[in-house]
Amino acid sequence: MSASLVFICQELLGRGKSLDFWKLLYVLLKQIHRGRWTESDAIGAQVSFVKWALWYHGYRRPQLQRLVADGSAGSRELLLAFSWLLHCPGLLEQLLARNRVQTGDETSLCTCEDDLPKSQEGPSDAGPEDRVDVRYLQWLNGRLRLQWCSLHAQHQEQCKLLHKIHLFTSGSHMDQNLGHFSVTEADLIRHPESYKQLVQLLDSETTQLEAFLEWKQLEPVYWQWMETVLDDMAEEGSMCESQDAHVEKRRLPEVNSCCPWAVKLAGQMDRLSWDLLALQEQLHQLVAQRRAAWWEKVATREELQKERFSATARKAQESIGLKLRGLTSLCAPQKNRMHGVCRLVLRNNQPASKMPLGQCVSKEAAATVSAAEVIRELQVRKASLQRELQQLQQQCRHRLDGIAEGLEGVICVSP
Amino acid sequence: MLPAGRGRRAAAALKAALGEVAERRRELEQRAARSRALLGRWDDEEEERPQPQAGSSPEHEDKPSAKELEELELLNRALEKALKVRKSILKTPLEAQGARGQKWAGEAHAPKKAEEQQAPVPAEDVPECRKVRAGGKKPLLLKKPSPYQLRAPYRTDPDVKKLQRKVPARCVSQAPRTAGKISSKGVTSKQGRSHRTATGASAREVCAAAEPKETPGLSESAPNEQQSFSGGDSAPGKNSTVAGKQLLDAGKKSCGFLGEYSKKKDTAGAWGRSTSPGTGTLQEKGCQLNLPLPYRKAYSRNSRAWERCRLCQTSADAAAARTHFMERIQTTFCSPKLTPSPAEIEEELRGLQDVPSRLRQYMEAEPADPPTLQREYESLLTLEGLQSTVSQCLQKLQLLQEALESQLRLCPNCPGDVGSCSPACVPARGQTCDSADMSALPLLCYSSLQELRDLFALKVQVSMMHQEIALQKGTIMESQSNFDLEETQLLALHRQPKNPTLCLRALSNHSWSSGSL
């Protein structure tokens, strides 16, 4: 991939095929951003997406944003942007990690918000005069709940099946870390001819990895080359910079508040601050209460006022020092927070069970996460979501109360 | 009736949500079918490619189909009769006439036209009371799908609420069990599969229609609904217990096939086709299986390559050259890179999101009345520590908000909607990523079936809550403008305090406590 990329870049610069370069960046960035793209996406949309994504990743070169929207110019700027992406979000590493061939029972660990599918208001829906009965909505709602219950039941059944398969095939896998087959692998044994594509995919991934290693060798050359590109552009740029300067200044004061991503993020921040403020209020009251009680005790009991208690106090501080350190680390970004997919592996804690001798768990090249940990994380997440949901329901309740007061002669019985 | 635009949008949002869940169910069903096939005998002739369940298609419908409505009408009428009979039983217990009783029961089972009156029924009430009391209700309630009161257009009849409330609980609890029964029986009989799927699907459909009927009644009495879900276990009357037990036995029998079936067939299975995996089940020969050679070679080459990538470090030259380039290019940026980039802001925010929950856990873990003085002091210190953490987080959040604002000043026009913008959990790489930081696929190790089940139960709950929150937010945003009575209904729809997790938990207790393999 690396050598071909360098080759492609040179080719693009040589022939001035900016369009292809835009498209390349578009496709690559879409993969990282979990978007879907089609061949027929308009060049204007591609250009604006690439510009936005580069802004998102912190690229602030103004010349890029000034490139025309029809994608006909700017291959050198794009080359610089591409180099930025290689480093900042680690484009290559991310692509390799995302497009990993899945041979096992992979399950995603991410507890982040799933993207909702876009609910298009199709013209095939109810006609213009057809107003929606709220009982129809209730029916849909009930149906939705039932679907969730069914999904839950399906998952539970799948767990049993998976567990059985993992149990029955323990000890057969040549990779000691795994120890047993996944569903795909067991199926592969049964129907080897259906899985030729899987083998091909594995081979092509290996090729990509080898190319990546090659790229790592070539890296110094690449960066040096990029510096020369930057030099060239700096020379040219300084000539026309004076023209563009006032254009730049005009754009700056414009605050773009209609970005949906920003709106979503701002909403999350608001909710978080609301949550934290509520918690702070509660803690404030609790601490005041406890402190008052404590000082009362101190006033009444003489032993507390003596130095005898300072030893106890020191002990107390030590014993919870660890806890408090854990608290402060909560604020730090959690680097070990899992996203992405993991392969499910049954691992009995007793080493003496079905596994063959010589299975050393110390040979772990892979990071392992225990299910117990993930369950704890999920429970915390669930608690957060429940609070959020309750808050939203309260909002609804308030509005309903407001509405009820406005209605005359109507008594609203709330559930 | 809701105003057209609002109502349609709400309906569209709900339909999209339904589509999402249905999609997940389909995918899961495919995987489950593969797993099931693997656990059966391996020398079955039929091609085990899982077909998309025929039963899943009716669930795509947005409106109750004509067939469903017909069934509902039928059940409606049958239940009305039952209720009238019951009323009359309570009033005047008298002798019954056998023939009339038969006729009445027969009428209840036969499909009818919509114009059929209910007048004949009261006339027969008195004579056949005893017969009805003895066994008339049984066939009705044992018949699957269960009858309940539902009159188009889905009005609630206060008289029948008591009976109606208990039945849908059984419906819902039957549905997953039916699903379980279908799936476990599916391996043994392919022909029966489509039929059972259809039955199960229709059971599900009717229950699906039953379930929403539940909702108007529930919006007036939430605690009862909880009781009905959890009380579904101790079913009202022996009738449903019998039905439940029948299903349970069937489920147990079919689920137990894995053990007995293989033993039985083993002796007779010598004539099985001798393909390379051999005959028998996974249970027997699972430990002796080997992956085919081409796959093994590809797999080991692949994992070696990943290992090499993981160990490969950026060379010093490359790192130096890269840093130099980065510094230079940053000098050409319009604003010096002091603030965190939007990607970093998002990542930091993600890290903060669960902090309130965790801190609350700590806070609630502190005892209200500590026994000893030292404990009390410790408790006080902990709480003070929590306080300072909260203020730290608030400060950090403030910084992030300011950073976001300053970044937004340079934001280009955002293309399209959020879905295409926000990265899928992109862990923001720091400025120094010297190592490739690529490891093999991380492993999620579980040690028991219960752990696995808890894990997935929680995942489903979290997903469901995400969706519910999104729908709720949509509703609130919709109702920002001037309000009216219909909007009250819309709001009331979403503010049901029905606890979804309770629903799932009760369900899981109910359907899986006894359905062990």
XYZ file of N, CA, C and O in Angstrom, chain A residues 143-156, chain B residues 21 25 28 59 172 175-176 179 204 504 507:
100
model
N -45.072 -2.082 19.468
C -44.414 -3.054 18.612
C -42.899 -2.952 18.754
O -42.191 -3.966 18.744
N -42.446 -1.733 18.893
C -41.009 -1.521 19.065
C -40.530 -2.215 20.326
O -39.497 -2.886 20.343
N -41.296 -2.067 21.388
C -40.900 -2.717 22.635
C -40.847 -4.217 22.483
O -39.947 -4.884 22.986
N -41.831 -4.733 21.773
C -41.843 -6.177 21.597
C -40.631 -6.635 20.797
O -40.022 -7.665 21.090
N -40.281 -5.854 19.790
C -39.119 -6.211 18.995
C -37.860 -6.242 19.847
O -37.007 -7.118 19.686
N -37.753 -5.306 20.746
C -36.577 -5.312 21.606
C -36.559 -6.550 22.486
O -35.513 -7.160 22.704
N -37.708 -6.902 23.015
C -37.754 -8.113 23.843
C -37.363 -9.327 23.020
O -36.622 -10.195 23.493
N -37.827 -9.366 21.794
C -37.475 -10.513 20.955
C -35.988 -10.519 20.645
O -35.350 -11.573 20.630
N -35.450 -9.356 20.412
C -34.012 -9.286 20.136
C -33.223 -9.777 21.329
O -32.244 -10.518 21.201
N -33.658 -9.371 22.490
C -33.010 -9.827 23.706
C -33.035 -11.342 23.798
O -32.022 -11.988 24.094
N -34.224 -11.901 23.532
C -34.349 -13.357 23.597
C -33.436 -14.033 22.573
O -32.788 -15.040 22.862
N -33.383 -13.444 21.391
C -32.510 -14.017 20.362
C -31.052 -14.003 20.806
O -30.318 -14.969 20.610
N -30.657 -12.900 21.382
C -29.279 -12.802 21.852
C -28.984 -13.855 22.903
O -27.921 -14.484 22.898
N -29.929 -14.040 23.798
C -29.708 -15.025 24.847
C -29.545 -16.423 24.255
O -28.708 -17.211 24.701
N -34.140 -2.218 14.561
C -34.193 -3.424 15.387
C -34.415 -4.645 14.516
O -33.810 -5.703 14.732
N -32.175 -8.000 14.206
C -32.730 -9.324 14.432
C -32.427 -10.241 13.268
O -32.111 -11.414 13.446
N -28.804 -11.277 13.398
C -28.595 -12.212 14.490
C -29.177 -13.573 14.151
O -28.596 -14.604 14.473
N -43.224 -8.822 9.846
C -42.952 -7.809 10.857
C -42.510 -6.496 10.262
O -42.349 -5.529 10.963
N -46.566 -11.939 25.439
C -45.185 -11.510 25.237
C -44.231 -12.586 25.704
O -43.222 -12.855 25.098
N -44.010 -15.278 23.244
C -43.326 -14.977 21.978
C -41.865 -15.405 21.987
O -41.427 -16.115 21.113
N -41.101 -14.990 22.994
C -39.709 -15.444 22.947
C -39.588 -16.931 23.136
O -38.717 -17.564 22.582
N -40.252 -18.423 20.004
C -39.064 -18.253 19.165
C -38.029 -19.292 19.519
O -37.409 -19.908 18.665
N -46.593 -14.111 16.993
C -45.898 -12.882 17.331
C -46.662 -11.673 16.841
O -46.742 -10.670 17.496
N -37.234 -6.202 30.289
C -36.311 -7.235 29.830
C -35.940 -8.173 30.948
O -35.805 -9.363 30.766
N -38.692 -10.424 31.722
C -38.790 -11.365 30.622
C -37.719 -12.428 30.729
O -37.959 -13.609 30.533
